[in-house]
Coordinates of C-alpha atoms and ligand atoms in Angstrom, one line a residue:
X72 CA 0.0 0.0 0.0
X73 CA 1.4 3.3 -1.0
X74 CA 1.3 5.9 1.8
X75 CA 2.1 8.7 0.1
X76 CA 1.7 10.1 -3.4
X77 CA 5.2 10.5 -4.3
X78 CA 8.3 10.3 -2.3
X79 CA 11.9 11.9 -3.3
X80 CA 14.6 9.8 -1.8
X81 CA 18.7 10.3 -1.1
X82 CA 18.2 13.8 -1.5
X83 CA 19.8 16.9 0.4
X84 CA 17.3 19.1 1.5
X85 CA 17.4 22.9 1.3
X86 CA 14.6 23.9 2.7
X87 CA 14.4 27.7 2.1
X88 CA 15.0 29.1 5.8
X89 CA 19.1 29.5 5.0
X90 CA 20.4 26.7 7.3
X91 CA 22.5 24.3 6.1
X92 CA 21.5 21.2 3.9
X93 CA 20.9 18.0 5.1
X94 CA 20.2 14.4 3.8
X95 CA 16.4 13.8 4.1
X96 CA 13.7 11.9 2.3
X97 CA 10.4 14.1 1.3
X98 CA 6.8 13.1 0.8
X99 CA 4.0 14.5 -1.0
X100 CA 0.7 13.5 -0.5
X101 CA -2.0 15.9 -2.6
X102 CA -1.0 19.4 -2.6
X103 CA 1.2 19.4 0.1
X104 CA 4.9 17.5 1.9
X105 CA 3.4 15.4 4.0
X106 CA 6.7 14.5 5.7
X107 CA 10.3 15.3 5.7
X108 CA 13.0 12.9 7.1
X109 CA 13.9 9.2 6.9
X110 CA 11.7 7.4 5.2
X111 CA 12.7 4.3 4.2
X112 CA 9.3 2.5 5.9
X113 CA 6.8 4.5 3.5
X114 CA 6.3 4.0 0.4
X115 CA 5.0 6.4 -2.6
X116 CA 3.2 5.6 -5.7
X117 CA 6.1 7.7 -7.4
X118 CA 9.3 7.0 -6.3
X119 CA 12.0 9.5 -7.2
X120 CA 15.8 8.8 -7.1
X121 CA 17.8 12.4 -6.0
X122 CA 20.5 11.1 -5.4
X123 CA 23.8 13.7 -5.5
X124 CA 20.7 16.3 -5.6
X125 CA 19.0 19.3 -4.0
X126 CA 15.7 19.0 -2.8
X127 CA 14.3 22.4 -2.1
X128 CA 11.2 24.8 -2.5
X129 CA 10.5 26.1 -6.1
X130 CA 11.9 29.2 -6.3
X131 CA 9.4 32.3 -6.3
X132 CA 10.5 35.1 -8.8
X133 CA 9.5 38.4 -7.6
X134 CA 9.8 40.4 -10.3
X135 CA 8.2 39.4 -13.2
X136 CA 6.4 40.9 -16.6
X137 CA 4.1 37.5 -17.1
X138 CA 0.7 39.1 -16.6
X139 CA -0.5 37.8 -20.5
X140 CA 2.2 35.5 -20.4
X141 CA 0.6 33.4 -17.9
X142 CA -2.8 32.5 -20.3
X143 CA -0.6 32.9 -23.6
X144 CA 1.9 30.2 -22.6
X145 CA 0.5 28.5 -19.6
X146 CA 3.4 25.9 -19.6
X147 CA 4.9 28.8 -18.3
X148 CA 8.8 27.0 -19.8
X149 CA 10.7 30.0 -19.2
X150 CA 10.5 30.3 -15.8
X151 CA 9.1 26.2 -15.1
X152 CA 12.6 25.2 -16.5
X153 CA 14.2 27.0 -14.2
X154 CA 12.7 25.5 -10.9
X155 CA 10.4 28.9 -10.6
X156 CA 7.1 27.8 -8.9
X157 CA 5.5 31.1 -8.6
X158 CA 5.4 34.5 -10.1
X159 CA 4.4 37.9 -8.6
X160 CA 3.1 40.0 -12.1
X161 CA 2.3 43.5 -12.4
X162 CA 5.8 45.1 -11.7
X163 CA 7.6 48.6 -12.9
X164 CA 4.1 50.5 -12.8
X165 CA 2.4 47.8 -15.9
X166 CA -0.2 45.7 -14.6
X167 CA -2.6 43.7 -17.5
X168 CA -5.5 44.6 -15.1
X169 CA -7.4 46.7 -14.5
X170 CA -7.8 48.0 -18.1
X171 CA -9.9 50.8 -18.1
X172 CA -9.7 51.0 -22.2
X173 CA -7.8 54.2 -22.4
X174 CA -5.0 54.1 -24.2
X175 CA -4.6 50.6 -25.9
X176 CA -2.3 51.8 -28.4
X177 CA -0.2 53.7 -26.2
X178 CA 0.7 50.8 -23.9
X179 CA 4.9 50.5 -24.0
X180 CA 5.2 47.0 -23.8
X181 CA 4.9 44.5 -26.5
X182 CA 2.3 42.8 -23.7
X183 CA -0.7 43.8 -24.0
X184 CA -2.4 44.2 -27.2
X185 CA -4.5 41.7 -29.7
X186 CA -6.7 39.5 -27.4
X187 CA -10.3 40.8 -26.5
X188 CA -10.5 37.6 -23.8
X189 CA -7.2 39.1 -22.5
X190 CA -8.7 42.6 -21.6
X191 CA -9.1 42.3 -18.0
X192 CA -11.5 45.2 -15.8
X193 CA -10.8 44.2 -12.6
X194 CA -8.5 42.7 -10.5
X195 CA -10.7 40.3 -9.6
X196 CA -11.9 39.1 -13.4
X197 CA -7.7 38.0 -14.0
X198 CA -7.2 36.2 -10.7
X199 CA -10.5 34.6 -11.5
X200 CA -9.5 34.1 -15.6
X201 CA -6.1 32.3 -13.7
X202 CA -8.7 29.9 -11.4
X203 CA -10.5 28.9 -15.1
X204 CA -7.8 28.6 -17.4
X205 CA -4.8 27.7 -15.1
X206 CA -1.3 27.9 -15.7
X207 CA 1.6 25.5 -14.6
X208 CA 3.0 27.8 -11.7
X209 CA 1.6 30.0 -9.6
X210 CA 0.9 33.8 -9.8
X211 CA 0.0 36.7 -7.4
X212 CA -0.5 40.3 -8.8
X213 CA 0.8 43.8 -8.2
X214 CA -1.7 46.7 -9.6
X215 CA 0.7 48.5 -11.6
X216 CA 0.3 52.7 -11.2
X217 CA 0.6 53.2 -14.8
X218 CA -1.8 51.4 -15.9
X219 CA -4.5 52.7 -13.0
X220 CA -3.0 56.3 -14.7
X221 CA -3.9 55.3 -18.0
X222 CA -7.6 54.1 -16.6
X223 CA -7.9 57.7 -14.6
X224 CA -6.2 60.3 -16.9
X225 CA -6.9 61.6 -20.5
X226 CA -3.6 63.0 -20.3
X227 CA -0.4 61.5 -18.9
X228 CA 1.6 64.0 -19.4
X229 CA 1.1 65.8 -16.2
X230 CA 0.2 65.0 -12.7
X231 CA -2.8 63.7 -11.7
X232 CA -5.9 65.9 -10.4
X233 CA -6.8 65.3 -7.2
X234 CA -10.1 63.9 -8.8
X235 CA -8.1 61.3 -10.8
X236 CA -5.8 60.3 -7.8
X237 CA -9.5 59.7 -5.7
X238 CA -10.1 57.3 -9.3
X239 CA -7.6 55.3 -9.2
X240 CA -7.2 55.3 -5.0
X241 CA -11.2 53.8 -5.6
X242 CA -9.5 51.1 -8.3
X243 CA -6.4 50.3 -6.5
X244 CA -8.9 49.5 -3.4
X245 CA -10.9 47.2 -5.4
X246 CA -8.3 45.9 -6.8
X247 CA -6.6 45.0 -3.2
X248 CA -9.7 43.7 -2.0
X249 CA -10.5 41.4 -4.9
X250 CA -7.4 39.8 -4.0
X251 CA -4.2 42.3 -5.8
X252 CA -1.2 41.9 -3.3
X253 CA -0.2 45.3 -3.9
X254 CA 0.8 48.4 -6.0
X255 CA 4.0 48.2 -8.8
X256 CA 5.0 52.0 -10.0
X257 CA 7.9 53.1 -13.1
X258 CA 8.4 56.7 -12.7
X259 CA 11.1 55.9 -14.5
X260 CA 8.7 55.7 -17.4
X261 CA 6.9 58.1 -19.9
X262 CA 3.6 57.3 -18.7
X263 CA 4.4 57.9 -14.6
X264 CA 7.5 60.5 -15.3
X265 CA 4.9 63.5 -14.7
X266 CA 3.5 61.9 -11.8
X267 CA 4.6 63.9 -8.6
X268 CA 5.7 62.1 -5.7
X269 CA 2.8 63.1 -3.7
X270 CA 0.2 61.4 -6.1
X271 CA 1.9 58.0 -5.3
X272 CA 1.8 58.2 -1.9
X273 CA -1.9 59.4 -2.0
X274 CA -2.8 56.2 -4.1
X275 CA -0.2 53.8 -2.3
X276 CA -1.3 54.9 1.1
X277 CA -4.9 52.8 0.5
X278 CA -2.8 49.9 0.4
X279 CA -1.9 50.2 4.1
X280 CA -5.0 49.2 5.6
X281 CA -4.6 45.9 4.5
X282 CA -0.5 45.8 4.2
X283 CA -0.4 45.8 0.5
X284 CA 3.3 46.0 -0.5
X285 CA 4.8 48.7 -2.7
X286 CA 7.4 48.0 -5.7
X287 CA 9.4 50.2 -7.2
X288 CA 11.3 51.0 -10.6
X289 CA 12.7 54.1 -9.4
X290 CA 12.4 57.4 -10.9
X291 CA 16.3 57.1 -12.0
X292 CA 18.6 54.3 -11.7
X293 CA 21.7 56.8 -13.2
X294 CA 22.8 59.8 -12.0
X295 CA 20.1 60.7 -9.6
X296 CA 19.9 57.3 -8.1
X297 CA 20.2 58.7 -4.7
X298 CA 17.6 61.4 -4.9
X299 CA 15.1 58.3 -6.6
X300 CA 16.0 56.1 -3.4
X301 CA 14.8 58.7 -0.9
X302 CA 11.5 59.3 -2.7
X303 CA 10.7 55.8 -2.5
X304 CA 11.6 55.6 0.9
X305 CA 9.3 58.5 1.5
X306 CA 6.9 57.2 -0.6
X307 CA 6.8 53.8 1.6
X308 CA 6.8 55.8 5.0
X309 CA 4.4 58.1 4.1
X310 CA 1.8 56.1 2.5
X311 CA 2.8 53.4 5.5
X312 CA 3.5 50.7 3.0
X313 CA 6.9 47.8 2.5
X314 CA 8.9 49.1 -0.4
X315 CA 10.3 46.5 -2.4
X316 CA 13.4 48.5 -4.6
X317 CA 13.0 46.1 -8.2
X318 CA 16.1 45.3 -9.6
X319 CA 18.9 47.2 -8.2
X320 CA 21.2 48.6 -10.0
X321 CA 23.5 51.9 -11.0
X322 CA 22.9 52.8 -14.5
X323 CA 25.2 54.1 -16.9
X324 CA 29.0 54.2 -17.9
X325 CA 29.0 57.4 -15.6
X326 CA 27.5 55.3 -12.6
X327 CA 30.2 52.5 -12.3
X328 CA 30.9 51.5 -8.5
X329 CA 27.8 54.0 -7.0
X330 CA 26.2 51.0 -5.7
X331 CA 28.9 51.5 -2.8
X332 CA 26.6 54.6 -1.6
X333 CA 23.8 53.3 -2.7
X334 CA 23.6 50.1 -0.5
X335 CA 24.5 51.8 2.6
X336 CA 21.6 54.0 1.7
X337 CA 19.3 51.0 1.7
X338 CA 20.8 49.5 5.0
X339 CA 19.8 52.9 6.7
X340 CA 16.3 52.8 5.4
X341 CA 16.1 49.4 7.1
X342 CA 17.0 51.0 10.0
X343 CA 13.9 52.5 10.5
X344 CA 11.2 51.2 7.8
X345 CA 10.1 48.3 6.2
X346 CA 11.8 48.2 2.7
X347 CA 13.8 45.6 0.7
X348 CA 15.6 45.3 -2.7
X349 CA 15.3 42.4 -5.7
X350 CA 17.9 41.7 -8.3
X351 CA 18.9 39.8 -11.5
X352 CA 22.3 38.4 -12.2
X353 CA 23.4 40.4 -15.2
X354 CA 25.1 43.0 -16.4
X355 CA 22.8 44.6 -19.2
X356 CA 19.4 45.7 -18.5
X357 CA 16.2 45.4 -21.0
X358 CA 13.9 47.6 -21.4
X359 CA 11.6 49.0 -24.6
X360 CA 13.5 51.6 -26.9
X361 CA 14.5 54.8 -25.0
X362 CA 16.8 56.7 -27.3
X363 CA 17.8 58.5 -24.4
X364 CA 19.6 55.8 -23.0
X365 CA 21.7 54.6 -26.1
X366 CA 25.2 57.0 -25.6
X367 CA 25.3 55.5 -21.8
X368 CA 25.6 52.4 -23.0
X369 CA 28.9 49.9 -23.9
X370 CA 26.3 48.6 -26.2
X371 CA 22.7 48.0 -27.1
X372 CA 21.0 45.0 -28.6
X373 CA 17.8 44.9 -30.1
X374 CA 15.0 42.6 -28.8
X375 CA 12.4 43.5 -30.9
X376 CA 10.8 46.7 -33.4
X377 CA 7.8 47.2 -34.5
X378 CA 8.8 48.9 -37.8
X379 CA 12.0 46.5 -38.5
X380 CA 11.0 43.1 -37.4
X381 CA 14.0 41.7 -39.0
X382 CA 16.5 43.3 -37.1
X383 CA 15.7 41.5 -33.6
X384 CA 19.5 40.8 -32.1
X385 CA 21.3 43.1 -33.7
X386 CA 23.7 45.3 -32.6
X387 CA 22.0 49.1 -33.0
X388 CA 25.4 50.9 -33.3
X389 CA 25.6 48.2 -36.9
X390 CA 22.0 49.2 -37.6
X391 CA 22.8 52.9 -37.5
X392 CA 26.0 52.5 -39.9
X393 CA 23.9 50.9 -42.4
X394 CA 20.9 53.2 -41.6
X395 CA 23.4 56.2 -42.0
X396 CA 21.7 57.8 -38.8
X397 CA 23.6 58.6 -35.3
X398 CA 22.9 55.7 -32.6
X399 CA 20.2 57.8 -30.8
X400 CA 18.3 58.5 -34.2
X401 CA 18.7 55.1 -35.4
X402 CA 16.9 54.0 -31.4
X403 CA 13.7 56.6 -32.6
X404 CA 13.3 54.5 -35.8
X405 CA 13.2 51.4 -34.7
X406 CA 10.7 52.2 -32.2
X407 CA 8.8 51.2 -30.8
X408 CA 10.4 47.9 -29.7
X409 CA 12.4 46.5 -27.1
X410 CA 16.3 46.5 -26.2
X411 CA 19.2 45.1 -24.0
X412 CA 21.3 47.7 -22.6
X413 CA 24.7 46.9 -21.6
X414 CA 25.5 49.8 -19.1
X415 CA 25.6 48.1 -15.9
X416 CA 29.3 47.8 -13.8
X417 CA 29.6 43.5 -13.0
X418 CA 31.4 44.6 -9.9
X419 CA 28.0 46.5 -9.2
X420 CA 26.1 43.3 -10.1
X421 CA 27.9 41.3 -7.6
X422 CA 27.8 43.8 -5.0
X423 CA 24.2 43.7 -4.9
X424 CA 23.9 40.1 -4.9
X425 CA 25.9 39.7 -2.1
X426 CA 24.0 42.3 0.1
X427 CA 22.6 39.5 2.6
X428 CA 18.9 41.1 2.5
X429 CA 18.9 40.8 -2.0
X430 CA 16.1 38.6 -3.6
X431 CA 16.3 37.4 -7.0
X432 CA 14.1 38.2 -9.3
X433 CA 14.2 37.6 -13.4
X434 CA 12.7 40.6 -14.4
X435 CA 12.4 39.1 -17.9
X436 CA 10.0 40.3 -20.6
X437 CA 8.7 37.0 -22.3
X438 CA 7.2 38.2 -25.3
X439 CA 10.5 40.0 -26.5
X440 CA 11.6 37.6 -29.9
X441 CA 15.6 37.8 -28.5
X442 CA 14.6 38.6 -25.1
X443 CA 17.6 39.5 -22.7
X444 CA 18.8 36.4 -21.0
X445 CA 17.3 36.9 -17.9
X446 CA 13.8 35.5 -18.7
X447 CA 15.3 32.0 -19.2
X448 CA 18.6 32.0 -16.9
X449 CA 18.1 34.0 -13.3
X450 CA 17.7 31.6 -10.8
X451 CA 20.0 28.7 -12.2
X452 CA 22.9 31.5 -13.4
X453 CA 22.9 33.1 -9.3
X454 CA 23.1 29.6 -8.0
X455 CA 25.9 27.9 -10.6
X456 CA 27.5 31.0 -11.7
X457 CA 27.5 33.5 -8.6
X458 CA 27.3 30.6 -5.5
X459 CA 28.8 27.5 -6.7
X460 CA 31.5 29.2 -9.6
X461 CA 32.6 32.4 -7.7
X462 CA 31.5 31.4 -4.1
X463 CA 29.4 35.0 -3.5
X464 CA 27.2 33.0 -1.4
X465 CA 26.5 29.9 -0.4
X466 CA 23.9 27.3 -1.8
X467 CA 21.8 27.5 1.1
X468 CA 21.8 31.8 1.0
X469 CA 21.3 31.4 -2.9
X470 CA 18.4 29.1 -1.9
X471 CA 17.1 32.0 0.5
X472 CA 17.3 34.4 -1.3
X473 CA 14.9 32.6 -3.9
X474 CA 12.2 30.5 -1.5
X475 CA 12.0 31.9 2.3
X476 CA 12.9 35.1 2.1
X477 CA 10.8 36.3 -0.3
X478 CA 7.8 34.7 0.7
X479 CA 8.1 36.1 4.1
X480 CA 8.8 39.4 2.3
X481 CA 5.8 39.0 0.3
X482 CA 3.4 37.2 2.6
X483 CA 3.5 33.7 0.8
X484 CA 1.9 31.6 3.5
X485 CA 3.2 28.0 3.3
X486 CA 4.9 28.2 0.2
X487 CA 8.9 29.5 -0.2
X488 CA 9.5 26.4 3.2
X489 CA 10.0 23.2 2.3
X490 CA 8.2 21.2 6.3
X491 CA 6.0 19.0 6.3
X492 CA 2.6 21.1 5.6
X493 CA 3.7 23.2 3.2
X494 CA 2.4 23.4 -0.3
X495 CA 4.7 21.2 -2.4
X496 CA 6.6 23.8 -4.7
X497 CA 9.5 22.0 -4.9
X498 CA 12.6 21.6 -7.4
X499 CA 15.4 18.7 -7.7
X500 CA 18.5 20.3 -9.3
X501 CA 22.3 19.2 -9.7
X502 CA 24.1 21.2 -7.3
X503 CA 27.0 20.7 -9.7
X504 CA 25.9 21.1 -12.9
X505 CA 22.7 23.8 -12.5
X506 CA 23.8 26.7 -14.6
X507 CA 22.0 29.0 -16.7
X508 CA 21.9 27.8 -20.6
X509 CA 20.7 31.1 -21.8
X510 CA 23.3 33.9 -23.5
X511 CA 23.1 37.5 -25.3
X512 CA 23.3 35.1 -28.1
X513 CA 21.0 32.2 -27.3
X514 CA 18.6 33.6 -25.0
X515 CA 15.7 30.9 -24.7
X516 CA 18.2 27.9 -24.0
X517 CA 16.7 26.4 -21.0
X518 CA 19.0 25.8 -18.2
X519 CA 20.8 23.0 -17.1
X520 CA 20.8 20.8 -14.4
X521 CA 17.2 21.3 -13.3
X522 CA 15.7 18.1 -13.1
X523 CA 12.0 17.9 -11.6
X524 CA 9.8 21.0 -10.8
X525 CA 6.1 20.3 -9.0
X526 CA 3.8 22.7 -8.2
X527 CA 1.1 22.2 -5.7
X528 CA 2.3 18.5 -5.5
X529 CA 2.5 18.3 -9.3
X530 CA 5.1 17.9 -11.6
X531 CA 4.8 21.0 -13.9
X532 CA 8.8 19.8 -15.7
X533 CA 10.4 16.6 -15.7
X534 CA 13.6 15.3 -18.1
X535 CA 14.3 18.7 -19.7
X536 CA 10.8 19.1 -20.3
X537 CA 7.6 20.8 -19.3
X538 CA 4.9 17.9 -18.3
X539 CA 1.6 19.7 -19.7
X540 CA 0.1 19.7 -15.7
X541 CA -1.0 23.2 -14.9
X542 CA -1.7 22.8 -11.4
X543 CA -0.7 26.4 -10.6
X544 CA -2.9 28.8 -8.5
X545 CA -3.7 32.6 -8.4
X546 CA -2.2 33.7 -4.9
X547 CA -4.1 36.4 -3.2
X548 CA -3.7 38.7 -0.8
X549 CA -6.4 37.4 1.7
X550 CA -4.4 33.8 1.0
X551 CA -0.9 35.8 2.4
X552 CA -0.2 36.5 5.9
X553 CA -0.3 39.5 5.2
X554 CA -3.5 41.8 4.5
X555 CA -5.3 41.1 8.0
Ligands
ZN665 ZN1 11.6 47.9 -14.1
CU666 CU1 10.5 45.1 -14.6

């Protein structure tokens, strides 16, 4: 008689908290480890062999662009292969909902357009949409300020009236109490650079009752980094919200080494509110087309263009020799479309990974055709290349930073731990082999060395493929421990 539905044996567990491995048997029974130890007198209508393995919970990326993703793809092989078990949507100020049908066209991202049954009004009506057509891994959602902009303003060019900041403080409470985990802004981007600091923290503050967190793409990641750290601070203590800093990072030839004042920054914030910091393990950032940002650059890539859809990983400092146009005007007509942006300092990179409170997340944009590296390589590249390779960390802090800490930054109840009674998120990787198989070159190689992935007790990727189960569940914020 099998006592258990599956049962991984010879493994070394990594469970998540940061402690050291050990060698441990796990069980799953339904959607959940039903025990963790020696258990050589059960036995599992799956046996697994992990041998030489890790066992340890899938990894939860924080930062993530997969709103339409999640229904286009619902294998969900970018971040599956990778041992990622759930996503958290919505970030830099986009969120897919609501969509208050202003602005289609204008949207920046290559995300959003095409599908009337992907139009979502409400929070509510996509975390539903995700309960009826599931995908493989799990997903919670950030209400991105942009987009409540774009359902609240005519005009984006300027700062909201108090009138439209009462709109979209209305949405954003729905939005939270239909089950939204919290509030994503870009002022970074055109269509939040107008808003004033003050209009955030008016909108963010109706978060607080029920501990919705705030994520932020900074106003400017170059040279006013500093000033963009402090008004996100403020934003957070004002409004009375957690500020999660997205993908850290000094920005620009100009801004090599700057993360030295910039991470003792952070550590004083800590000192005396709630705010926290994610990363991805690269040197080049992606973003759409901003000719503005070309001459900071080493050099740019192109990931995608609307008007030149032939020219999708190519160099735009080649493009603009044949084109006979400077770098910045060739950017302008190739837009709008997508680029990688090599004009971050690796020293930097590593310097930010190795800040103890850092959690990894891919930031990738899926739909990009040569999308940067990230999308397929994050989690595998910071635990082969950046803990095993150049011992930044070790496996267990890699593991951390990836499972435990951000679910207890988020409010993931019994997910991001691998005990008995947690949801069964788990991955089985090589600890000497797992490295990321995506390049600038190849950028949708999957990564190596992650054998099994199971969400909810499911495998969701097996043998180098994904399985077809898509057990995965929308996460929301009355499901959290957070939102009380
Ligand atoms: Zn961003
Ligand atoms: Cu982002």
């Amino acid at each position: 008689m099998a006592n258990a539905d599956i049962i991984i044996r010879n493994g070394t567990v990594i469970d998540g908290s940061g402690t050291a491995g050990f060698a441990a048997d796990v069980a799953v029974s339904g959607d959940r480890v039903s025990a963790v130890g020696d258990l050589g007198a059960m036995t599992g209508s799956q046996e697994i062999d992990a041998q030489g393995k890790v066992v340890a919970p899938g990894f939860i990326d924080v930062h993530t662009h997969d709103d339409r993703y999640l229904f286009t793809h619902p294998e969900m092989s970018p971040k599956a292969s990778q041992g990622v078990t759930s996503v958290v949507v919505g970030n830099c100020g986009f969120s897919l909902a609501p969509w208050k049908n202003y602005g289609k066209d204008q949207f920046p991202f290559s995300l959003w357009q095409d599908r009337e049954d992907l139009i979502f009004a409400t929070a509510g009506e996509f975390l539903t949409q995700l309960e009826r057509t599931p995908p493989a891994l799990n997903a919670a959602m950030l209400v991105g300020h942009s987009s409540l902009r774009y359902g609240a303003m005519d005009d984006l060019q300027r700062p909201a009236t108090d009138g439209e900041i009462a709109v979209m403080q209305d949405s954003l409470r729905d939005c939270i109490d239909e089950g939204a985990i919290g509030m994503s802004s870009g002022l970074f981007y055109p269509p939040a650079q107008a808003a004033k600091t003050e209009e955030v923290v008016a909108v963010a503050s109706v978060m607080a009752p029920r501990d919705g967190i705030y994520t932020a793409h900074i106003r400017d990641e170059a040279d006013n980094v500093m000033d963009a750290l402090e008004e996100v601070a403020q934003i957070g203590r004002e409004a009375g919200v957690q500020v999660v800093i997205s993908h850290h990072k000094t920005a620009g030839l100009g801004n090599f080494g700057r993360t030295k004042q910039t991470l003792p920054k952070i550590e004083e914030f800590q000192g005396r509110q709630r705010l926290t910091l994610d990363v991805y393990p690269y040197h080049a950032s992606s973003t759409m087309i901003l000719p503005h940002l070309v001459n900071r650059c080493r050099k740019v890539l192109i990931t995608w263009s609307k008007p030149r859809p032939d020219v999708r990983g190519r160099d735009l400092a080649e493009l603009a020799a044949e084109m006979e146009m400077t770098a910045e005007e060739a950017a302008a007509a190739l837009s709008p479309g997508g680029a990688i942006y090599f004009q971050l300092d690796e020293e930097d990179v590593q310097r930010v990974l190795a800040y103890p409170g850092a959690m990894i997340g891919s930031d990738g944009i899926p739909d990009d055709l040569h999308p940067h590296p990230r999308l397929w390589g994050t989690f595998p590249r910071v635990l082969g290349h950046y803990a095993r390779d150049l011992g930044l960390m070790s496996l267990e802090s890699a593991v951390h930073r990836m499972t435990g800490l951000p679910a207890a930054q988020f409010g993931f109840r019994d997910r991001g731990v691998l005990r008995t009674g947690c949801f069964a998120d788990l991955v089985i990787f090589n600890p000497k082999t797992v490295l990321d198989g995506a390049t600038f070159e190849a950028p949708t190689e999957p990564a190596i060395g992650i054998d099994s992935v199971f969400v909810n007790g499911l495998a969701v990727w097996r043998h180098g493929k994904a399985s077809g189960a898509r057990p995965g569940r929308p996460i929301r914020l009355g499901d959290t421990s957070r939102g009380g």
